[in-house]
PDB file of C-alpha atoms in Angstrom:
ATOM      1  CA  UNK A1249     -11.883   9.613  11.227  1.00  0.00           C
ATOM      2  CA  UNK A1250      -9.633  12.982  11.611  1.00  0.00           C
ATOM      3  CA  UNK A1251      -8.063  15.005   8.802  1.00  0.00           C
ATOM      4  CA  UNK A1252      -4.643  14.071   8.032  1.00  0.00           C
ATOM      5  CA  UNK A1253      -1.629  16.060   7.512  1.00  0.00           C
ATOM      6  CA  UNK A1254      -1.031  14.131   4.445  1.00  0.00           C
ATOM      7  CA  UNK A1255      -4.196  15.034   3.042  1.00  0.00           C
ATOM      8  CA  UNK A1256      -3.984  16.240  -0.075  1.00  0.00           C
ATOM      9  CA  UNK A1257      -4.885  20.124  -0.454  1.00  0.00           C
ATOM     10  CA  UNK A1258      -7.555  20.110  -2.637  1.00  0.00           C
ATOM     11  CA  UNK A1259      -7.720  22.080  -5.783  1.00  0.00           C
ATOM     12  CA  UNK A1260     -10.060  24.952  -6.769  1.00  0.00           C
ATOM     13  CA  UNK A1261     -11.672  22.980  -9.649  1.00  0.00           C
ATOM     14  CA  UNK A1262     -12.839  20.038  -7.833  1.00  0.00           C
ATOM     15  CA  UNK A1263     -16.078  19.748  -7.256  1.00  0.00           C
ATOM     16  CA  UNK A1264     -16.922  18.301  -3.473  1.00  0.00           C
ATOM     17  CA  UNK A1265     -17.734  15.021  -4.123  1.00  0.00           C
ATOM     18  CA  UNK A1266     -14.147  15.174  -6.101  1.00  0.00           C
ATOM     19  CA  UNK A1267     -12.175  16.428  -2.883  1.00  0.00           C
ATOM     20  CA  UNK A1268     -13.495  13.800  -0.775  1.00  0.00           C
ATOM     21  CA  UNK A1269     -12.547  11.238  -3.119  1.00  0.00           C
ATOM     22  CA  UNK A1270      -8.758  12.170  -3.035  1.00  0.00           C
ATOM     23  CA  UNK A1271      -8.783  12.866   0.105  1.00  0.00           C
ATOM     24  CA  UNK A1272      -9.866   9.450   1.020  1.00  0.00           C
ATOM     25  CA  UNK A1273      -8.227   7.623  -1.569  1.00  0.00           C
ATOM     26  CA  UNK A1274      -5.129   9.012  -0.572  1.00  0.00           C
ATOM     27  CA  UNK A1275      -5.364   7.725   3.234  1.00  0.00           C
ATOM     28  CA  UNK A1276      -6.506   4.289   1.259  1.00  0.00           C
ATOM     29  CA  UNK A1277      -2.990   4.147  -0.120  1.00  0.00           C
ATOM     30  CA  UNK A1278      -0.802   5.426   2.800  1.00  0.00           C
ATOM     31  CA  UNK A1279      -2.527   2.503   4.821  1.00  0.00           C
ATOM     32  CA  UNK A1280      -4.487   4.712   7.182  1.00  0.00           C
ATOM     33  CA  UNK A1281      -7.769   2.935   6.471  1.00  0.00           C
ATOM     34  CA  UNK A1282      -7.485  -1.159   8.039  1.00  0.00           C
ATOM     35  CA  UNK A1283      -9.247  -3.803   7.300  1.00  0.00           C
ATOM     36  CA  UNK A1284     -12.350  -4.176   9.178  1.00  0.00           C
ATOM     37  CA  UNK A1285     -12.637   0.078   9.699  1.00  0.00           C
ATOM     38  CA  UNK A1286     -16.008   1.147   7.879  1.00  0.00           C
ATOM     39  CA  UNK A1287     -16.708   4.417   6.262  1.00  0.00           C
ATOM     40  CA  UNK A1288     -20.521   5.637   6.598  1.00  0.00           C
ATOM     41  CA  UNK A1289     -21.807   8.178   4.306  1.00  0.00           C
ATOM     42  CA  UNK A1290     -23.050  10.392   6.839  1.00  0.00           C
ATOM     43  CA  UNK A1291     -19.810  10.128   9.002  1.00  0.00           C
ATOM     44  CA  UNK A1292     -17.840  11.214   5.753  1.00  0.00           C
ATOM     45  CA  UNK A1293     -20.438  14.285   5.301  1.00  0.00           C
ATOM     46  CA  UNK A1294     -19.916  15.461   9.027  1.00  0.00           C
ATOM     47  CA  UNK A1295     -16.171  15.517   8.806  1.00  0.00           C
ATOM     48  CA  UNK A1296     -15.657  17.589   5.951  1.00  0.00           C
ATOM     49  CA  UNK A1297     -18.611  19.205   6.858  1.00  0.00           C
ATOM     50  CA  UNK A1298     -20.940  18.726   3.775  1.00  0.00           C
ATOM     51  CA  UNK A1299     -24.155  17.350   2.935  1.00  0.00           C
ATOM     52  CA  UNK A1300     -24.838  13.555   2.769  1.00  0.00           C
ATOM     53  CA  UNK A1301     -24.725  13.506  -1.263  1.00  0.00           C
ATOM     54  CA  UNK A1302     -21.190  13.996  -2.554  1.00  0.00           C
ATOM     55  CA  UNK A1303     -19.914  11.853   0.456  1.00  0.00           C
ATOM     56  CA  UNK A1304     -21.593   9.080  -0.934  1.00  0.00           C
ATOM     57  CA  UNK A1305     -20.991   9.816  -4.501  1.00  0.00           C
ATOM     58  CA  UNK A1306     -17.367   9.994  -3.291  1.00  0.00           C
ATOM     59  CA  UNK A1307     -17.622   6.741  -1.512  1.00  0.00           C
ATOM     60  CA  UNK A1308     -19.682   5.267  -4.328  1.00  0.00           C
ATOM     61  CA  UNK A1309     -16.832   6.198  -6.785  1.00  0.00           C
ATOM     62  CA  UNK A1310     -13.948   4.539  -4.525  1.00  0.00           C
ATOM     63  CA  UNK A1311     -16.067   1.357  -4.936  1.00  0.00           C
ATOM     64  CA  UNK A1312     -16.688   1.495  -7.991  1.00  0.00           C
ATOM     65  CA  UNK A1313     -12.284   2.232  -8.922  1.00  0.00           C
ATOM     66  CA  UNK A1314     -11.857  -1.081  -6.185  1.00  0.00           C
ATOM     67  CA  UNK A1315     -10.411   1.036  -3.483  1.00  0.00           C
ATOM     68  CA  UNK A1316     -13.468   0.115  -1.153  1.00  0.00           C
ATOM     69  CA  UNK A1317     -16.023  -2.671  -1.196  1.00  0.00           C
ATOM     70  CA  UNK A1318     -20.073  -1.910  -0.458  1.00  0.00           C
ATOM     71  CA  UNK A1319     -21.929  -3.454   2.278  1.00  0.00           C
ATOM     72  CA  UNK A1320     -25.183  -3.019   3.960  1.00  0.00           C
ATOM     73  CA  UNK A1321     -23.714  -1.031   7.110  1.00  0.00           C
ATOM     74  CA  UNK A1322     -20.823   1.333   4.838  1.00  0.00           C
ATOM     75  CA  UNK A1323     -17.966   1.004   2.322  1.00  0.00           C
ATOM     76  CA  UNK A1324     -14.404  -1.330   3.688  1.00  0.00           C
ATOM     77  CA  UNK A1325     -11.911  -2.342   2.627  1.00  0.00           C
ATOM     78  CA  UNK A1326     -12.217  -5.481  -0.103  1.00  0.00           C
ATOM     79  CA  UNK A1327     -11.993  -8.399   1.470  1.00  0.00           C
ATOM     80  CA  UNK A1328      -9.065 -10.463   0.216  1.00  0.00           C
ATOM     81  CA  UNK A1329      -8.997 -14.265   0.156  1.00  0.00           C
ATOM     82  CA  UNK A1330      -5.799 -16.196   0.052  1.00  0.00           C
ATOM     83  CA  UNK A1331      -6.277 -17.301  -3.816  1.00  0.00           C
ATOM     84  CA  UNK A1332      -6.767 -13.505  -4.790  1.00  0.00           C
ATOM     85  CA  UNK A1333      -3.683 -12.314  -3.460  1.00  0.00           C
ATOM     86  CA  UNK A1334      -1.581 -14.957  -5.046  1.00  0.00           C
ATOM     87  CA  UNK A1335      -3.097 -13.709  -7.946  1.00  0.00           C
ATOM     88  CA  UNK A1336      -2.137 -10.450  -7.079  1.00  0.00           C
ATOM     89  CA  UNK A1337       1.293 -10.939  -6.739  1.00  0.00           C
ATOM     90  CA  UNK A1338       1.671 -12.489 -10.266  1.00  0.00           C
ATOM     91  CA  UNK A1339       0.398  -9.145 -10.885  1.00  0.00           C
ATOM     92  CA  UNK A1340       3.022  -7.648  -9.310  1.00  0.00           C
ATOM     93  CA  UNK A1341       5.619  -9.695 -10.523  1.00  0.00           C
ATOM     94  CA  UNK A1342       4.417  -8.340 -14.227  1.00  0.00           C
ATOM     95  CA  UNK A1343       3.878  -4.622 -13.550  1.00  0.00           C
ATOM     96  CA  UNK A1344       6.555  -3.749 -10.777  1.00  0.00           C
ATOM     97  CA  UNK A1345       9.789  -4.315 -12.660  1.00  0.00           C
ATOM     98  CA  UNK A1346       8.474  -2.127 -15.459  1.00  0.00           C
ATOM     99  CA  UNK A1347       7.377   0.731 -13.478  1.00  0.00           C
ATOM    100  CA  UNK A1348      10.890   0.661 -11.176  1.00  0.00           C
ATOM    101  CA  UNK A1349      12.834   0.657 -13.779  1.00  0.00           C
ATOM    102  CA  UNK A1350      10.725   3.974 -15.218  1.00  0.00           C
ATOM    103  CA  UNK A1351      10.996   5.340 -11.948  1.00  0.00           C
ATOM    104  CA  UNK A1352      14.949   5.183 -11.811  1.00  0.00           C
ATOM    105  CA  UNK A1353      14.957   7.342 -14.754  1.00  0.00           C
ATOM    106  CA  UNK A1354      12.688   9.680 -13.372  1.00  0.00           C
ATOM    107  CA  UNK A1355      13.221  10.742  -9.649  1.00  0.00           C
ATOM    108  CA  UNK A1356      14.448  14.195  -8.882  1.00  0.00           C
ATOM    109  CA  UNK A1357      17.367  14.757  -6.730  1.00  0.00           C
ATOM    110  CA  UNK A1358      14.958  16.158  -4.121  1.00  0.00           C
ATOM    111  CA  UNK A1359      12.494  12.927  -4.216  1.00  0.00           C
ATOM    112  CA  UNK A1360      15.495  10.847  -3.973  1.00  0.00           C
ATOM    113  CA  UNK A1361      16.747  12.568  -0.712  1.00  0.00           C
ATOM    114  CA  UNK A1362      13.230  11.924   0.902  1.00  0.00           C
ATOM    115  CA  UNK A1363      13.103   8.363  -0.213  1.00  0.00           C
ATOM    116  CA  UNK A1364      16.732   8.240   1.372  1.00  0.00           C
ATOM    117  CA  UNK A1365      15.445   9.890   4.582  1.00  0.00           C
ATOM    118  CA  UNK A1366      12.608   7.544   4.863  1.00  0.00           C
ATOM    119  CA  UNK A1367      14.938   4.805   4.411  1.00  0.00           C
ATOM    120  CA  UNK A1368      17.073   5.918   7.215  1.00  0.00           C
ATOM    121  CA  UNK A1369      13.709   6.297   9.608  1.00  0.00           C
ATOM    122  CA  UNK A1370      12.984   2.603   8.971  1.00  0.00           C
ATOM    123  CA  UNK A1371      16.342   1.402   9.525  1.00  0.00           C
ATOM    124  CA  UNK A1372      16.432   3.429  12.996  1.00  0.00           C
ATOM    125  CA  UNK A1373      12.750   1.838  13.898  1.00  0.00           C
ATOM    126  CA  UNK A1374      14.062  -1.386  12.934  1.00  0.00           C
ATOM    127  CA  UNK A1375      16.628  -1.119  15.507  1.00  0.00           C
ATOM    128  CA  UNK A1376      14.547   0.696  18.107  1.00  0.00           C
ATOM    129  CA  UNK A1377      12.068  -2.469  18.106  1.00  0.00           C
ATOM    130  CA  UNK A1378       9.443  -0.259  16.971  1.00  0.00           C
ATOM    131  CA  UNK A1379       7.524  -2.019  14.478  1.00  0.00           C
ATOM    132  CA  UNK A1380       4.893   0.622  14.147  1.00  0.00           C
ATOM    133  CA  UNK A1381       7.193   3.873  12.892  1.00  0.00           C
ATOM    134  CA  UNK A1382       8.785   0.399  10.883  1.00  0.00           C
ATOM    135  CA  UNK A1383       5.650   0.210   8.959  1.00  0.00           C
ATOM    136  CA  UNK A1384       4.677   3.642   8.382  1.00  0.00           C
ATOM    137  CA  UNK A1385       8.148   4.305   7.046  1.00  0.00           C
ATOM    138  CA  UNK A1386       7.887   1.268   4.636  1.00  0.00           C
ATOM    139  CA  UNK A1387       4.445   2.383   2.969  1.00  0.00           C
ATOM    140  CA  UNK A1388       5.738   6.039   2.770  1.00  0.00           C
ATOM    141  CA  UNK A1389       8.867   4.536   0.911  1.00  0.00           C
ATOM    142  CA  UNK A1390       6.824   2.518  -1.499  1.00  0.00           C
ATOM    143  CA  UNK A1391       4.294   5.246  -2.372  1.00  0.00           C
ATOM    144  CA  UNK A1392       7.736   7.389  -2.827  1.00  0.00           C
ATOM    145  CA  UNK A1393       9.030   5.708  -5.081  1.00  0.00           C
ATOM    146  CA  UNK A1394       5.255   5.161  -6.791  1.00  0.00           C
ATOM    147  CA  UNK A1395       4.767   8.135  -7.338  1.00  0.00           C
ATOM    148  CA  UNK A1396       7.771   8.888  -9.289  1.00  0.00           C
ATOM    149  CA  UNK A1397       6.349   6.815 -12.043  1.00  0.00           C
ATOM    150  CA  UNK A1398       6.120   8.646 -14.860  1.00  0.00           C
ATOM    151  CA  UNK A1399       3.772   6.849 -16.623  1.00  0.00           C
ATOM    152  CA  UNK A1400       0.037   7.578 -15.005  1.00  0.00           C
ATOM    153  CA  UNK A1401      -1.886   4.401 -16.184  1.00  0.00           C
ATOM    154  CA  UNK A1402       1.254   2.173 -15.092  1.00  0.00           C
ATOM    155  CA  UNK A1403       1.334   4.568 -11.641  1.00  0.00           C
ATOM    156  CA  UNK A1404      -2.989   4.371 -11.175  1.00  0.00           C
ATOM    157  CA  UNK A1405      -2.796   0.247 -11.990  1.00  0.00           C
ATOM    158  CA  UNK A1406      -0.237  -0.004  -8.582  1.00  0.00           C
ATOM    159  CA  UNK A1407      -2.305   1.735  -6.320  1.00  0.00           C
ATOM    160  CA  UNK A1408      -5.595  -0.265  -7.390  1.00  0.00           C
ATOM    161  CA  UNK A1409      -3.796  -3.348  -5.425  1.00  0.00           C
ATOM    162  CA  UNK A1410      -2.578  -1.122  -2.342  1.00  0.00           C
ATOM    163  CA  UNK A1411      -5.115  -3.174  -0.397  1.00  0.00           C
ATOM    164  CA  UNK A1412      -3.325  -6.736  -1.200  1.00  0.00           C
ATOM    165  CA  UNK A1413      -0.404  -4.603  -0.149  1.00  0.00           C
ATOM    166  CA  UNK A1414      -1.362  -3.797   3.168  1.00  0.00           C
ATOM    167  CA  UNK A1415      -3.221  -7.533   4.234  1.00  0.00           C
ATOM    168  CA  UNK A1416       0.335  -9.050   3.613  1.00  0.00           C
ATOM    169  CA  UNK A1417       2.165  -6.602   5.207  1.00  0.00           C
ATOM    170  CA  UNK A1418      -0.325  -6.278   8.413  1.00  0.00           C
ATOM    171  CA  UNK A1419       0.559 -10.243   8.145  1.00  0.00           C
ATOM    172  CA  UNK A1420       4.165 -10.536   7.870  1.00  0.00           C
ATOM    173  CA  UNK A1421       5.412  -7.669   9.972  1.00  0.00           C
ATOM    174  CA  UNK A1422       3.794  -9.608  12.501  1.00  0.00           C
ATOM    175  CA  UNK A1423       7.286 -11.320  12.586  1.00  0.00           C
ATOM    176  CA  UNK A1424      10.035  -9.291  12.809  1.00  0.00           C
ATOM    177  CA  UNK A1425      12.226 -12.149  11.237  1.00  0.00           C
ATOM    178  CA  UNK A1426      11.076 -10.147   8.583  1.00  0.00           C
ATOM    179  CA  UNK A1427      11.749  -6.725   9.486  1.00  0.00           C
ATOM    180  CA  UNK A1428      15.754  -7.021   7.873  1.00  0.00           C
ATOM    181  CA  UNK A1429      14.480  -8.492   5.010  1.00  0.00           C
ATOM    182  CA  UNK A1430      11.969  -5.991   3.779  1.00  0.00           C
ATOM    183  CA  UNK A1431      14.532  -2.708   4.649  1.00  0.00           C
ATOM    184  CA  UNK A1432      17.602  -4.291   2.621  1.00  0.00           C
ATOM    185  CA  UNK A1433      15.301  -4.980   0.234  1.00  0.00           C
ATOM    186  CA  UNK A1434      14.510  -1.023   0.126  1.00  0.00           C
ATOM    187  CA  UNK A1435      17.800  -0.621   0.778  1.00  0.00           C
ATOM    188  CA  UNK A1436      18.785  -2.451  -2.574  1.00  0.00           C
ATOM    189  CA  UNK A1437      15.948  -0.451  -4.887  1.00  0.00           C
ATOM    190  CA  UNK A1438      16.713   3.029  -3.537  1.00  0.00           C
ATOM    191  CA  UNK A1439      20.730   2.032  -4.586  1.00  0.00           C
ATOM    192  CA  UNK A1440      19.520   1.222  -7.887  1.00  0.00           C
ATOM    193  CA  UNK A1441      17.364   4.639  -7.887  1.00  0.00           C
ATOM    194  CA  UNK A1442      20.240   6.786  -6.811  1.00  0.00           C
ATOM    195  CA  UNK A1443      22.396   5.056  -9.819  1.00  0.00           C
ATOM    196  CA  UNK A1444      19.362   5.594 -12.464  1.00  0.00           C
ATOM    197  CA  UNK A1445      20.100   2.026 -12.914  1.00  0.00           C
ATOM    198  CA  UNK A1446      16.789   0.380 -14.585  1.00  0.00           C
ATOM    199  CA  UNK A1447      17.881  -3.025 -14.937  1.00  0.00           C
ATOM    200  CA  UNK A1448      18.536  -2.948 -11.413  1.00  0.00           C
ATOM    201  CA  UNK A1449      15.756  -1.795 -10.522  1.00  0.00           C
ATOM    202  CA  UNK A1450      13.719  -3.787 -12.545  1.00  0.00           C
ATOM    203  CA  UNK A1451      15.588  -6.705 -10.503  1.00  0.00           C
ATOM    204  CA  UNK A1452      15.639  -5.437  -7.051  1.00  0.00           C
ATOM    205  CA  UNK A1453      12.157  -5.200  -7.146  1.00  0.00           C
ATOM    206  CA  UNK A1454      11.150  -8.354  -8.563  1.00  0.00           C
ATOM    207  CA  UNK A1455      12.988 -10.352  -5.886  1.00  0.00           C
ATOM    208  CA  UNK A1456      11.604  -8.005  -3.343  1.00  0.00           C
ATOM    209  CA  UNK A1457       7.869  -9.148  -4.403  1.00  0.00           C
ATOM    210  CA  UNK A1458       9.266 -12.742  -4.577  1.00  0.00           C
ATOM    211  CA  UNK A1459      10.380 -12.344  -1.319  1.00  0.00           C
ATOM    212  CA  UNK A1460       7.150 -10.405  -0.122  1.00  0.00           C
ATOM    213  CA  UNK A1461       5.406 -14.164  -1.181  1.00  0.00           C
ATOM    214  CA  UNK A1462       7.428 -15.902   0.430  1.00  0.00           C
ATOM    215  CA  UNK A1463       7.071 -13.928   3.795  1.00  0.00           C
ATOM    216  CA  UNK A1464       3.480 -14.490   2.894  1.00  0.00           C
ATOM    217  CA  UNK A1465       3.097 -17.920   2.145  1.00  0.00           C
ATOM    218  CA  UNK A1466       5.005 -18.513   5.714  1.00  0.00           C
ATOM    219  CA  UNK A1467       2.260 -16.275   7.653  1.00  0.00           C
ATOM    220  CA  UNK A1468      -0.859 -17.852   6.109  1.00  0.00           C
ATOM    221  CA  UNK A1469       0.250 -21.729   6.988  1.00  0.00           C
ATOM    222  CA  UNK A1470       1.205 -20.590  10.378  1.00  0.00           C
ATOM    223  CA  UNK A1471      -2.291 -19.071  10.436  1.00  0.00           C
ATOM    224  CA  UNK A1472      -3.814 -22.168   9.206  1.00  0.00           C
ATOM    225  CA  UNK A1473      -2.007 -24.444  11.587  1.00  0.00           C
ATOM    226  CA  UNK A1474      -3.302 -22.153  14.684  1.00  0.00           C
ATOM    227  CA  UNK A1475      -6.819 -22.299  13.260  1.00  0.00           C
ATOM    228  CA  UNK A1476      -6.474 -26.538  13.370  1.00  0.00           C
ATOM    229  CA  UNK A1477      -4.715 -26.337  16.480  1.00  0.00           C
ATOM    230  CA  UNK A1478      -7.350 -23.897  18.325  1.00  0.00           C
ATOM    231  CA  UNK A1479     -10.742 -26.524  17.915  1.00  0.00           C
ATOM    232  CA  UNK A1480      -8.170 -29.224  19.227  1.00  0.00           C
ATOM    233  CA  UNK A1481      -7.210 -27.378  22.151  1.00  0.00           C
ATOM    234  CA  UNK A1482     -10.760 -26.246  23.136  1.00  0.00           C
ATOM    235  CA  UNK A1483     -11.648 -30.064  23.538  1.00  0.00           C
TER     236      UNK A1483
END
């Protein structure tokens, strides 16, 4: 694990424990952690060069908000299973219309120019083929427009399910049938953020996440039809 530009700059308050914790929530939410990727207490300590204790207390925390799950050999990523992120995105469905239509009222001229850039970088990966830059330019959108939220709780609730976020994305991108669909559906949202129009918003963002099932739903029965199809092959 290596420091990241994003990282955020930590302030002189904090205690260490406290850094760490933004630190590495904040590469939770940009989707620089994967699934499967483990974070060991005493690999934390050495990179930002402190004792074993407040990297643990750090990672302990993380666990403890959801961001990361405990097991015997370091902290991952929770482990999602198909029923849980259906349930997710009725969660979605009830929170993210609310907090885009908050967020339209709220975003500075300056935010809205970098969503707009970061817009324009996925639509030029999207037609470079390069699916990567696609997908980095897609979370930084999302956490854009996130973090315009006014309202903290609303803001802190959308970034407990970043995980669910990322296992459908790291799904569906996959197939870049997809790829058009998910950057007019940014597209869309950042037209309703430039009018300040909540309702459509609130709208745009709801059929996005509809969509965002859909994509879903399509990726896990393919999944489950190689997974039948594999056993019958091997005899």
């Amino acid at each position: 694990m290596t420091p990241n530009k994003a990282d955020p700059t930590p302030t002189s308050g904090q205690s260490t424990s406290a850094q760490i914790h933004d630190v590495l929530m904040g590469r939770i939410q940009r989707g620089e952690l994967l699934q499967g990727v483990r974070l060991v207490d005493t690999a934390v300590a050495a990179e930002f060069g402190v004792s074993r204790m407040p990297a643990r207390d750090a990672l302990m925390r993380l666990a403890h908000e959801g961001y990361l799950e405990p097991t015997t050999r370091g902290f991952v990523l929770p482990r999602l299973d198909h029923q849980e992120i259906l349930e997710i995105f009725d969660l979605r469905r009830l929170l993210e219309p609310r907090a885009a239509a908050l967020a339209a009222q709220a975003f500075s001229e300056t935010e809205l120019a970098a969503l707009g850039e970061t817009l324009n970088d996925a639509r030029s990966a999207m037609a470079e083929g390069d699916a990567e830059r696609l997908f980095r330019a897609c979370e930084i959108f999302r956490n854009g427009w996130i973090d315009a939220v006014p309202n903290g709780s609303l803001r802190k609730a959308l970034q407990r399910y970043m995980t669910q976020v990322q296992a459908v994305r790291l799904m569906t991108f996959a197939d870049g049938v997809n790829h058009p669909l998910i950057v007019e559906g940014n597209a869309r949202l950042y037209e309703a953020f430039c009018r300040r129009d909540a309702v459509a918003a609130s709208d745009r963002i709801l059929r996005f996440v509809f969509d965002g099932e859909a994509a879903y739903l399509a990726a896990h029965e393919a999944a489950q039809q190689d997974k039948t199809a594999a056993p019958a092959k091997a005899g």
